[in-house]
Coordinates of C-alpha atoms in Angstrom, one line a residue:
M1 CA -8.7 66.5 -8.9
S2 CA -7.0 69.8 -8.3
A3 CA -5.0 68.4 -5.3
V4 CA -3.5 65.8 -7.6
D5 CA -2.7 68.4 -10.3
A6 CA -1.1 70.6 -7.7
A7 CA 1.0 67.7 -6.2
L8 CA 2.3 66.7 -9.6
E9 CA 3.1 70.3 -10.5
D10 CA 5.1 70.5 -7.2
L11 CA 6.9 67.3 -8.0
S12 CA 7.9 68.5 -11.5
E13 CA 9.8 71.3 -9.8
G14 CA 11.0 69.1 -7.0
E15 CA 12.6 66.7 -9.4
G16 CA 15.2 69.4 -10.1
N17 CA 15.8 69.9 -6.3
W18 CA 16.3 66.2 -5.8
G19 CA 18.7 65.9 -8.8
R20 CA 20.9 68.7 -7.4
L21 CA 21.3 67.1 -4.0
T22 CA 24.7 65.4 -3.4
L23 CA 24.9 61.9 -2.0
A24 CA 25.8 63.4 1.4
E25 CA 22.8 65.7 1.3
R26 CA 20.5 62.8 0.5
R27 CA 22.0 60.8 3.3
A28 CA 21.4 63.7 5.7
L29 CA 17.7 63.8 4.6
L30 CA 17.4 60.1 5.4
E31 CA 19.1 60.5 8.8
R32 CA 16.6 63.3 9.6
M33 CA 13.7 61.0 8.7
H34 CA 15.3 58.3 10.8
A35 CA 15.3 60.6 13.8
L36 CA 11.7 61.7 13.1
T37 CA 10.5 58.1 12.8
A38 CA 12.0 57.2 16.2
T39 CA 10.4 60.3 17.7
H40 CA 6.9 59.5 16.3
A41 CA 7.0 55.7 16.5
Q42 CA 4.5 55.5 19.3
E43 CA 2.1 57.7 17.4
W44 CA 2.6 55.5 14.4
V45 CA 1.7 52.3 16.3
T46 CA -1.3 54.0 18.0
A47 CA -2.7 55.0 14.6
A48 CA -2.1 51.5 13.2
A49 CA -3.8 49.9 16.2
S50 CA -6.8 52.1 15.8
I51 CA -7.1 50.8 12.2
K52 CA -6.9 47.2 13.2
G53 CA -9.0 47.3 16.4
L54 CA -6.2 46.4 18.7
A55 CA -6.5 47.2 22.4
P56 CA -3.7 49.3 24.0
D57 CA -2.6 46.4 26.1
S58 CA -2.7 43.7 23.4
S59 CA 0.4 41.6 22.8
L60 CA -0.5 41.8 19.1
L61 CA 0.8 45.4 19.1
G62 CA 4.2 43.8 18.6
E63 CA 3.2 43.2 15.0
E64 CA 2.6 47.0 14.5
W65 CA 5.9 47.9 16.1
L66 CA 7.9 45.4 14.0
S67 CA 6.1 45.8 10.7
G68 CA 5.7 49.6 11.1
P69 CA 8.4 51.9 12.4
Y70 CA 10.9 49.2 13.1
S71 CA 10.9 48.1 9.4
F72 CA 11.1 51.7 8.2
L73 CA 13.9 52.6 10.5
G74 CA 15.9 49.6 9.2
G75 CA 15.3 50.6 5.6
L76 CA 16.4 54.2 6.3
G77 CA 19.4 53.2 8.2
T78 CA 20.7 50.7 5.7
V79 CA 20.1 52.9 2.7
A80 CA 21.9 55.7 4.5
H81 CA 24.8 53.3 5.0
S82 CA 24.8 52.5 1.3
L83 CA 24.9 56.2 0.4
A84 CA 27.8 56.8 2.8
A85 CA 29.8 54.1 1.0
L86 CA 29.0 55.6 -2.4
E87 CA 30.0 59.1 -1.1
T88 CA 33.6 57.8 -0.6
G89 CA 33.8 56.0 -3.9
N90 CA 33.1 52.6 -2.4
S91 CA 30.5 50.0 -3.2
P92 CA 27.7 49.2 -0.8
L93 CA 29.0 45.6 -1.2
A94 CA 32.6 46.4 -0.6
D95 CA 32.6 44.4 2.7
A96 CA 30.0 41.9 1.6
E97 CA 30.4 38.1 2.2
F98 CA 29.8 36.3 -1.1
G99 CA 29.1 32.6 -1.5
N100 CA 27.8 30.1 -4.1
A101 CA 24.5 28.5 -4.9
P102 CA 23.5 25.8 -7.5
G103 CA 23.2 26.8 -11.1
G104 CA 26.2 29.1 -11.3
R105 CA 24.7 31.6 -8.8
T106 CA 26.6 33.9 -6.5
T107 CA 25.1 34.7 -3.1
V108 CA 25.4 37.9 -1.0
S109 CA 25.0 37.7 2.8
V110 CA 22.5 40.4 3.9
L111 CA 21.8 39.2 7.4
P112 CA 23.5 39.5 9.8
L113 CA 25.3 42.6 8.8
N114 CA 26.8 43.5 12.2
T115 CA 27.3 42.3 15.7
F116 CA 24.0 43.6 16.9
E117 CA 22.1 41.6 14.3
R118 CA 24.1 38.5 15.2
L119 CA 22.9 38.9 18.8
L120 CA 19.3 40.1 18.3
L121 CA 18.6 37.6 15.5
S122 CA 20.8 34.8 16.7
G123 CA 20.6 31.8 14.3
F124 CA 18.8 33.7 11.6
S125 CA 20.5 34.5 8.3
A126 CA 19.6 35.7 4.8
Q127 CA 21.3 35.6 1.4
V128 CA 20.4 37.4 -1.8
W129 CA 20.9 35.0 -4.7
L130 CA 22.1 36.8 -7.8
K131 CA 20.9 35.7 -11.3
P132 CA 23.1 33.0 -12.8
G133 CA 26.3 34.3 -14.3
I134 CA 26.6 37.5 -12.1
N135 CA 29.7 37.2 -10.0
G136 CA 30.8 39.1 -6.9
A137 CA 33.0 41.5 -8.7
T138 CA 30.1 42.5 -11.0
A139 CA 27.8 42.8 -8.1
Q140 CA 30.2 45.2 -6.3
R141 CA 30.7 47.3 -9.3
T142 CA 26.9 47.7 -10.1
A143 CA 25.6 48.1 -6.6
G144 CA 24.2 51.5 -6.1
L145 CA 21.6 51.5 -8.9
A146 CA 20.5 55.0 -9.7
Q147 CA 22.7 56.5 -7.0
L148 CA 25.7 55.7 -9.2
D149 CA 24.6 58.8 -11.1
P150 CA 22.4 60.8 -8.7
T151 CA 22.1 63.8 -11.1
R152 CA 20.2 61.7 -13.6
T153 CA 16.6 61.8 -12.4
A154 CA 13.8 59.7 -14.0
G155 CA 10.7 61.8 -13.6
I156 CA 7.7 61.2 -11.4
G157 CA 6.7 57.9 -9.9
V158 CA 3.3 57.1 -8.4
V159 CA 3.3 54.7 -5.4
L160 CA -0.1 53.2 -4.6
G161 CA 0.3 52.1 -0.9
A162 CA -1.1 48.9 0.6
G163 CA -3.9 48.7 3.1
N164 CA -2.4 46.0 5.4
I165 CA 1.2 46.5 6.6
S166 CA 1.9 50.1 7.5
S167 CA 5.5 50.4 6.5
I168 CA 4.9 49.3 2.9
A169 CA 3.9 52.7 1.6
P170 CA 6.9 54.7 3.0
L171 CA 9.4 51.9 2.1
D172 CA 8.1 51.7 -1.5
A173 CA 8.4 55.5 -1.8
L174 CA 11.9 55.4 -0.4
Y175 CA 12.9 52.7 -3.0
E176 CA 11.5 54.8 -5.9
L177 CA 13.5 57.8 -4.8
I178 CA 16.8 55.9 -4.2
A179 CA 16.8 53.0 -6.6
F180 CA 15.3 54.8 -9.6
N181 CA 15.9 58.5 -8.8
R182 CA 12.2 59.3 -9.3
V183 CA 10.3 61.8 -7.2
V184 CA 7.2 60.3 -5.7
A185 CA 3.4 60.9 -5.5
L186 CA 2.5 58.5 -2.7
K187 CA -1.2 57.7 -2.5
L188 CA -2.3 55.9 0.7
N189 CA -4.9 53.1 0.6
P190 CA -8.0 54.6 2.3
I191 CA -7.7 52.1 5.0
M192 CA -4.5 53.7 6.1
D193 CA -5.7 57.3 6.2
P194 CA -5.4 57.5 10.0
L195 CA -1.6 57.2 9.4
L196 CA -1.5 60.3 7.1
P197 CA -0.6 62.7 10.0
V198 CA 2.2 60.5 11.1
F199 CA 3.6 60.1 7.6
E200 CA 3.4 63.9 7.1
K201 CA 5.7 64.3 10.1
I202 CA 8.3 61.6 9.4
L203 CA 8.5 62.2 5.6
A204 CA 8.6 66.0 6.0
P205 CA 12.3 66.3 4.8
L206 CA 11.3 64.9 1.5
V207 CA 8.1 66.9 1.3
E208 CA 10.0 70.2 2.0
I209 CA 12.2 69.9 -1.0
G210 CA 9.4 68.8 -3.3
A211 CA 10.6 65.2 -3.7
L212 CA 7.5 63.7 -2.2
R213 CA 3.8 64.4 -2.1
L214 CA 1.3 62.5 0.0
L215 CA -2.2 62.0 -1.3
S216 CA -5.3 60.2 -0.1
G217 CA -8.6 59.3 -1.7
G218 CA -10.4 56.4 -3.3
A219 CA -10.1 54.5 -6.6
D220 CA -11.1 57.6 -8.6
V221 CA -8.1 59.5 -7.3
G222 CA -5.8 56.5 -8.0
T223 CA -7.2 56.2 -11.6
Y224 CA -6.7 59.9 -12.3
L225 CA -3.2 59.8 -10.8
V226 CA -1.8 56.8 -12.6
N227 CA -3.1 58.0 -16.0
H228 CA -1.9 61.6 -15.6
D229 CA 0.4 62.9 -18.4
R230 CA 3.0 64.0 -15.8
V231 CA 3.5 60.5 -14.3
D232 CA 6.3 58.4 -15.7
H233 CA 6.0 55.2 -13.7
V234 CA 3.5 53.4 -11.4
H235 CA 4.3 51.1 -8.5
M236 CA 1.6 49.3 -6.6
T237 CA 1.1 46.9 -3.8
G238 CA -2.1 44.9 -3.6
S239 CA -3.9 42.2 -5.5
S240 CA -3.6 41.0 -9.0
I241 CA -7.2 42.0 -9.5
T242 CA -6.4 45.6 -8.7
H243 CA -3.3 45.4 -10.9
D244 CA -5.3 44.1 -13.9
A245 CA -8.0 46.8 -13.4
I246 CA -5.2 49.5 -13.5
V247 CA -3.5 48.0 -16.6
F248 CA -6.4 46.7 -18.6
G249 CA -9.5 48.3 -17.1
S250 CA -12.4 46.6 -15.4
G251 CA -15.4 44.6 -16.5
P252 CA -15.7 42.5 -19.6
D253 CA -13.8 45.0 -21.7
G254 CA -10.9 44.7 -19.3
V255 CA -11.0 41.0 -19.5
A256 CA -10.9 41.2 -23.3
R257 CA -8.0 43.6 -23.3
K258 CA -6.0 41.4 -20.9
A259 CA -6.6 38.4 -23.2
A260 CA -5.3 40.4 -26.1
N261 CA -2.5 41.9 -24.0
D262 CA -3.8 45.4 -25.0
P263 CA -3.2 47.6 -21.9
I264 CA -4.8 51.0 -21.4
L265 CA -2.0 52.0 -19.1
T266 CA 0.6 53.6 -21.3
K267 CA 3.5 53.7 -18.8
E268 CA 5.6 51.1 -17.1
I269 CA 4.2 49.5 -13.9
S270 CA 6.0 47.5 -11.2
S271 CA 4.1 45.7 -8.5
E272 CA 4.3 43.6 -5.3
L273 CA 1.2 41.4 -5.3
G274 CA 0.1 38.4 -3.3
G275 CA -0.5 34.8 -3.9
V276 CA -1.1 31.4 -2.2
S277 CA 2.1 31.0 -0.1
P278 CA 2.8 27.4 0.8
T279 CA 4.6 25.9 3.8
I280 CA 6.3 22.6 3.0
V281 CA 6.8 20.4 6.1
L282 CA 9.6 17.9 5.5
P283 CA 8.9 14.6 7.3
G284 CA 11.4 13.5 10.0
E285 CA 11.7 12.5 13.6
W286 CA 10.2 15.3 15.7
S287 CA 9.8 15.5 19.4
R288 CA 6.5 16.6 21.0
A289 CA 8.1 20.0 21.7
D290 CA 9.1 20.3 18.1
I291 CA 5.6 19.6 16.9
L292 CA 4.0 22.2 19.3
F293 CA 6.6 24.9 18.4
Q294 CA 6.3 24.4 14.7
A295 CA 2.5 24.3 14.9
E296 CA 2.6 27.7 16.5
H297 CA 5.1 28.8 13.9
I298 CA 2.9 27.9 11.0
A299 CA -0.2 29.3 12.7
T300 CA 1.7 32.6 13.0
Q301 CA 2.5 32.4 9.2
R302 CA -1.2 32.4 8.6
L303 CA -2.6 34.6 11.5
H304 CA 0.0 37.4 11.6
N305 CA -2.1 40.5 10.9
S306 CA -5.1 38.2 10.9
G307 CA -4.0 36.7 7.6
Y308 CA -4.1 40.0 5.7
N309 CA -0.6 39.6 4.4
C310 CA 0.6 39.0 0.9
I311 CA 2.8 36.2 2.1
A312 CA 0.5 34.7 4.7
S313 CA 0.9 30.9 4.5
Q314 CA -2.4 29.5 3.1
V315 CA -1.5 25.8 2.4
V316 CA 0.6 23.4 4.4
V317 CA 2.1 20.6 2.2
L318 CA 2.6 17.4 4.2
S319 CA 3.7 13.9 3.4
S320 CA 0.8 11.4 3.8
E321 CA 3.5 8.8 4.7
W322 CA 4.8 10.9 7.7
K323 CA 4.1 8.9 10.8
Q324 CA 3.6 12.0 12.8
R325 CA 1.1 13.6 10.4
D326 CA -2.0 13.2 12.6
E327 CA -0.2 14.5 15.7
F328 CA 1.1 17.6 13.8
I329 CA -2.4 18.4 12.3
A330 CA -3.9 18.2 15.7
A331 CA -1.3 20.6 17.1
L332 CA -1.8 23.0 14.2
R333 CA -5.6 22.9 14.8
A334 CA -5.0 23.7 18.5
A335 CA -2.6 26.5 17.7
L336 CA -5.1 28.1 15.2
D337 CA -7.9 27.7 17.7
R338 CA -6.2 29.3 20.7
A339 CA -4.5 32.2 19.0
P340 CA -5.6 35.6 20.3
A341 CA -8.9 36.9 19.0
R342 CA -8.9 39.9 16.8
A343 CA -11.4 41.9 14.7
P344 CA -11.6 41.2 10.9
Y345 CA -10.7 44.8 10.0
Y346 CA -9.9 44.3 6.3
P347 CA -12.8 44.8 3.9
G348 CA -14.4 41.7 2.5
S349 CA -12.7 39.3 5.0
D350 CA -15.9 37.8 6.3
K351 CA -17.1 37.0 2.7
R352 CA -13.8 35.4 1.8
V353 CA -14.1 33.2 4.9
S354 CA -17.6 32.3 4.0
D355 CA -16.6 31.5 0.4
A356 CA -14.0 29.1 1.7
T357 CA -16.4 27.3 4.0
A358 CA -19.1 27.2 1.4
Y359 CA -16.8 25.4 -1.1
Y360 CA -15.3 23.1 1.6
P361 CA -18.3 22.1 3.7
T362 CA -16.1 20.0 6.0
A363 CA -14.0 23.0 6.9
E364 CA -13.5 23.5 10.6
R365 CA -14.4 26.9 12.2
L366 CA -11.9 27.7 14.9
G367 CA -11.2 30.4 17.4
D368 CA -13.5 32.8 19.3
G369 CA -16.6 33.2 17.0
G370 CA -15.3 30.7 14.5
G371 CA -13.5 33.3 12.5
R372 CA -10.7 31.0 11.4
V373 CA -10.9 28.1 9.0
L374 CA -8.9 24.9 8.8
I375 CA -9.4 22.6 5.8
T376 CA -8.0 19.1 6.0
D377 CA -8.5 15.6 4.7
L378 CA -8.9 16.7 1.1
N379 CA -8.7 14.5 -2.0
P380 CA -6.3 15.8 -4.7
G381 CA -9.2 16.7 -6.9
E382 CA -10.4 19.2 -4.3
Y383 CA -7.1 21.1 -4.1
A384 CA -7.6 23.6 -6.9
P385 CA -9.5 26.5 -5.2
L386 CA -7.3 26.4 -2.2
L387 CA -4.2 26.5 -4.4
Q388 CA -5.5 29.1 -6.8
T389 CA -7.5 31.6 -4.7
E390 CA -5.7 34.0 -2.4
Y391 CA -8.3 34.2 0.4
F392 CA -6.5 37.1 2.2
A393 CA -8.2 36.1 5.5
P394 CA -7.6 33.6 8.3
V395 CA -8.2 30.5 6.1
M396 CA -5.6 27.7 6.1
G397 CA -5.6 24.3 4.3
V398 CA -3.6 21.1 4.4
I399 CA -2.8 19.0 1.3
E400 CA -0.8 15.8 1.2
L401 CA 1.5 14.1 -1.2
P402 CA 2.2 10.3 -1.2
Y403 CA 6.0 10.5 -1.0
S404 CA 8.7 10.5 1.6
G405 CA 12.3 11.6 1.9
A406 CA 14.0 13.2 -1.1
A407 CA 11.1 12.2 -3.4
F408 CA 8.7 14.2 -1.2
A409 CA 11.0 17.3 -1.3
A410 CA 11.2 17.1 -5.0
K411 CA 7.5 16.6 -5.5
A412 CA 6.6 19.3 -3.1
A413 CA 8.8 21.8 -4.9
Q414 CA 7.3 20.8 -8.3
T415 CA 3.7 21.2 -6.8
A416 CA 4.5 24.6 -5.4
N417 CA 5.9 25.7 -8.7
E418 CA 3.2 24.3 -11.0
E419 CA 0.0 24.3 -9.0
F420 CA 0.1 27.3 -6.7
V421 CA -0.8 30.8 -7.8
G422 CA 1.8 33.4 -7.0
T423 CA 5.6 33.4 -6.5
L424 CA 6.2 35.9 -3.7
G425 CA 7.2 33.5 -0.9
I426 CA 7.4 30.0 0.3
N427 CA 8.4 28.4 3.7
I428 CA 10.1 25.1 4.3
I429 CA 10.2 23.4 7.8
G430 CA 12.5 20.5 8.5
T431 CA 14.8 19.3 11.3
P432 CA 18.5 19.9 10.9
R433 CA 19.0 16.2 10.6
T434 CA 16.5 16.0 7.7
L435 CA 18.2 18.9 5.9
K436 CA 21.6 17.3 6.4
E437 CA 20.4 13.9 5.1
L438 CA 18.9 15.6 2.0
G439 CA 22.3 17.3 1.4
E440 CA 22.7 18.5 -2.2
K441 CA 19.2 17.4 -3.0
F442 CA 17.9 20.1 -0.6
D443 CA 20.2 22.7 -2.3
T444 CA 18.7 21.6 -5.6
M445 CA 15.2 22.0 -4.1
L446 CA 15.9 25.6 -3.2
A447 CA 17.3 26.4 -6.6
D448 CA 14.3 24.8 -8.3
L449 CA 11.7 26.7 -6.4
R450 CA 10.5 29.8 -8.3
Y451 CA 9.8 32.1 -5.5
G452 CA 11.1 35.6 -4.6
T453 CA 11.7 34.7 -1.0
I454 CA 12.3 31.3 0.4
A455 CA 12.4 30.8 4.2
V456 CA 14.0 27.7 5.7
N457 CA 12.8 27.1 9.3
A458 CA 11.7 30.7 9.3
W459 CA 8.8 32.7 7.9
T460 CA 9.2 34.7 4.7
G461 CA 8.1 37.7 6.7
I462 CA 11.6 37.9 8.1
G463 CA 12.7 38.6 4.5
F464 CA 10.3 41.6 4.6
L465 CA 11.8 42.8 7.9
T466 CA 15.4 42.5 6.7
A467 CA 16.1 45.9 5.1
A468 CA 19.0 44.6 2.9
A469 CA 17.0 41.7 1.5
T470 CA 15.2 41.9 -1.7
W471 CA 11.4 41.7 -1.6
G472 CA 9.2 40.8 -4.6
A473 CA 8.0 38.1 -6.9
Y474 CA 10.3 35.7 -8.7
P475 CA 11.5 37.5 -11.8
G476 CA 9.9 36.9 -15.2
H477 CA 6.3 37.8 -14.9
T478 CA 4.5 40.0 -17.4
I479 CA 1.6 42.4 -17.2
D480 CA -0.8 39.9 -18.7
D481 CA 0.3 37.1 -16.3
V482 CA 1.5 39.1 -13.4
Q483 CA 1.2 36.5 -10.6
S484 CA 2.9 38.1 -7.6
G485 CA 4.2 41.1 -9.4
I486 CA 7.1 42.6 -11.4
G487 CA 10.2 44.1 -9.9
I488 CA 11.6 44.2 -6.3
V489 CA 11.6 46.7 -3.4
H490 CA 13.6 47.1 -0.1
N491 CA 17.0 46.0 -1.3
A492 CA 18.7 48.6 0.8
L493 CA 22.2 47.6 -0.3
L494 CA 21.0 48.6 -3.8
I495 CA 22.0 45.3 -5.4
D496 CA 21.7 44.9 -9.2
G497 CA 20.7 41.6 -10.7
A498 CA 19.1 40.0 -7.7
E499 CA 17.0 36.9 -8.3
R500 CA 15.7 35.9 -4.9
T501 CA 16.3 36.0 -1.1
V502 CA 16.8 32.9 1.0
V503 CA 16.2 33.2 4.7
R504 CA 17.2 30.6 7.3
G505 CA 16.3 30.3 11.0
P506 CA 16.7 27.8 13.9
F507 CA 14.4 24.8 14.0
R508 CA 14.2 25.1 17.8
P509 CA 14.0 28.0 20.2
L510 CA 16.3 28.5 23.2
P511 CA 17.0 26.5 25.3
R512 CA 16.2 23.4 23.2
S513 CA 18.3 24.8 20.4
L514 CA 21.5 24.6 22.5
F515 CA 20.6 21.2 23.9
K516 CA 20.3 19.9 20.3
G517 CA 23.5 21.5 19.0
E518 CA 22.0 24.4 17.1
M519 CA 24.0 27.6 17.2
S520 CA 21.2 29.9 18.2
I521 CA 20.2 31.7 21.4
S522 CA 16.9 33.0 20.0
P523 CA 13.8 32.3 22.2
K524 CA 10.3 32.2 20.7
P525 CA 10.4 35.1 18.1
P526 CA 8.4 38.2 18.9
W527 CA 6.5 38.0 15.7
F528 CA 4.8 34.8 16.9
V529 CA 1.1 35.5 17.6
T530 CA 1.4 33.5 20.8
N531 CA 4.3 35.5 22.1
K532 CA 3.1 37.1 25.4
T533 CA 5.6 40.0 25.4
A534 CA 5.6 40.7 21.7
A535 CA 4.4 44.3 22.3
S536 CA 7.1 45.2 24.8
T537 CA 9.8 43.4 22.8
G538 CA 8.7 45.1 19.6
K539 CA 8.7 48.5 21.3
L540 CA 12.2 47.9 22.7
L541 CA 13.5 46.7 19.3
T542 CA 12.1 49.8 17.6
A543 CA 13.8 52.1 20.2
F544 CA 17.0 50.2 19.6
A545 CA 16.7 50.6 15.8
G546 CA 16.2 54.3 16.4
A547 CA 19.4 54.6 18.4
P548 CA 21.4 51.4 18.8
S549 CA 23.4 51.0 21.9
W550 CA 24.8 48.1 24.0
G551 CA 22.9 49.5 27.0
K552 CA 19.6 48.7 25.4
L553 CA 20.3 45.0 24.8
P554 CA 19.6 43.6 28.4
A555 CA 16.0 44.9 28.4
I556 CA 15.4 43.4 25.0
F557 CA 16.8 40.0 26.0
V558 CA 14.7 39.9 29.2
S559 CA 11.5 40.8 27.4
A560 CA 12.2 38.3 24.6
L561 CA 12.9 35.5 27.1
R562 CA 9.6 36.2 28.9
G563 CA 7.7 35.8 25.6

């Protein structure tokens, strides 16, 4: 483990270098990385495509553009903006739009933040809800986190990167450096090793001053690293099983230590883990076009990155009294069946699919080769494994509740809180008319849901893509009952006291949105797995994020409309 020892020795010295940098110098580093990311974006996407077995002409490359360099560019740019505000003695939230939410909560608008976002994400919005009792003035005063005192560093943090979404590892390292003033040993998941040469290039400014070291290797390297005496904090993205193995150890002894809450890890750990993400469909009067579009929407929530997402929707919650229930399930089945074929690149995927079909013998195998699973027509007594097992594979189920209207909304929220494992994200789909009829009861539903990101007529993945939004589990978990993790990341406005993020989107795409009175000109989003121009749109959006300009907008709009 000499490479690990050497890296940590370098970081011990680099901590001093990092602590001596002014806010302006830190911002300059981020701006250099921003330029390097734009320069090497194609190389990034090519490496990610090789990992996931995507052909050079696949429309699914749009996923790699948006969840790779585009996401990192957004994070770098928004954090640099926050540092610029702090440089001049202002709060990153000085110009923020504040609002109110049930339970004495204050909200902070984090999307859109500028005119470009209003145009490119027309009809989409996001608000960070602060914990009850924190008002706007307090939020403005405390925004900045560790950058309020940049000379006060906090040692070495280990970041264990994820093996699914390629921007997670660099974004998490960025948050450790900025939010906590910790220099970082970033260990990539072995699946992501082909991206190491790209990350070495774009993260070079941090490596040069000793604030970051990149490491690779298997579980033995990770174990040695997190338990090293020089390490002060651990952050990981992955599964709760991996978390428990790190904190309590593996095997029967680990199980016993977890039961006794007797960890072997002697330092603090934060985490972003998965769970069983529900999508609640509120019954209402839907047109045939509404049903087809939302079926594609929910299929995307499951099949984006082939289901290897910590917030991939696994269970659709329907009202058994909804008169369009059968029509919607048929449309969902068709959308899952005809989505583009892709290789099951993530280890163990085939076994998890087989486990699901073995438990549910009536499960339908869909798509080319039958690699996708849809489970319907279940009795309540059969729900448990579907609600308690994160399959992390293209497996989707449907459960039904015998309620309608406001009673269904309340019962669906209760079910999501009490019976589903994990609290990372939840989606809610409903017509504007249905949401208006529910009124305050819908606001109460949102407040009652214990999830870190709630998406209304959108996918929680938009919360991930929104740099200024918070990302992580609902607060309150502990190491012995970690659920979807502890702490948050992203949060590029450096908000203190955040509780959750609520994302909203248009129920209908252009042009039906305008015909029905929705204030949105967004066509089918480029993250839909059925979007034919997702790759070209994602590439154009990434180039725009690298160097925004009005002249780049027409090409983006044309590509998006063709999708």
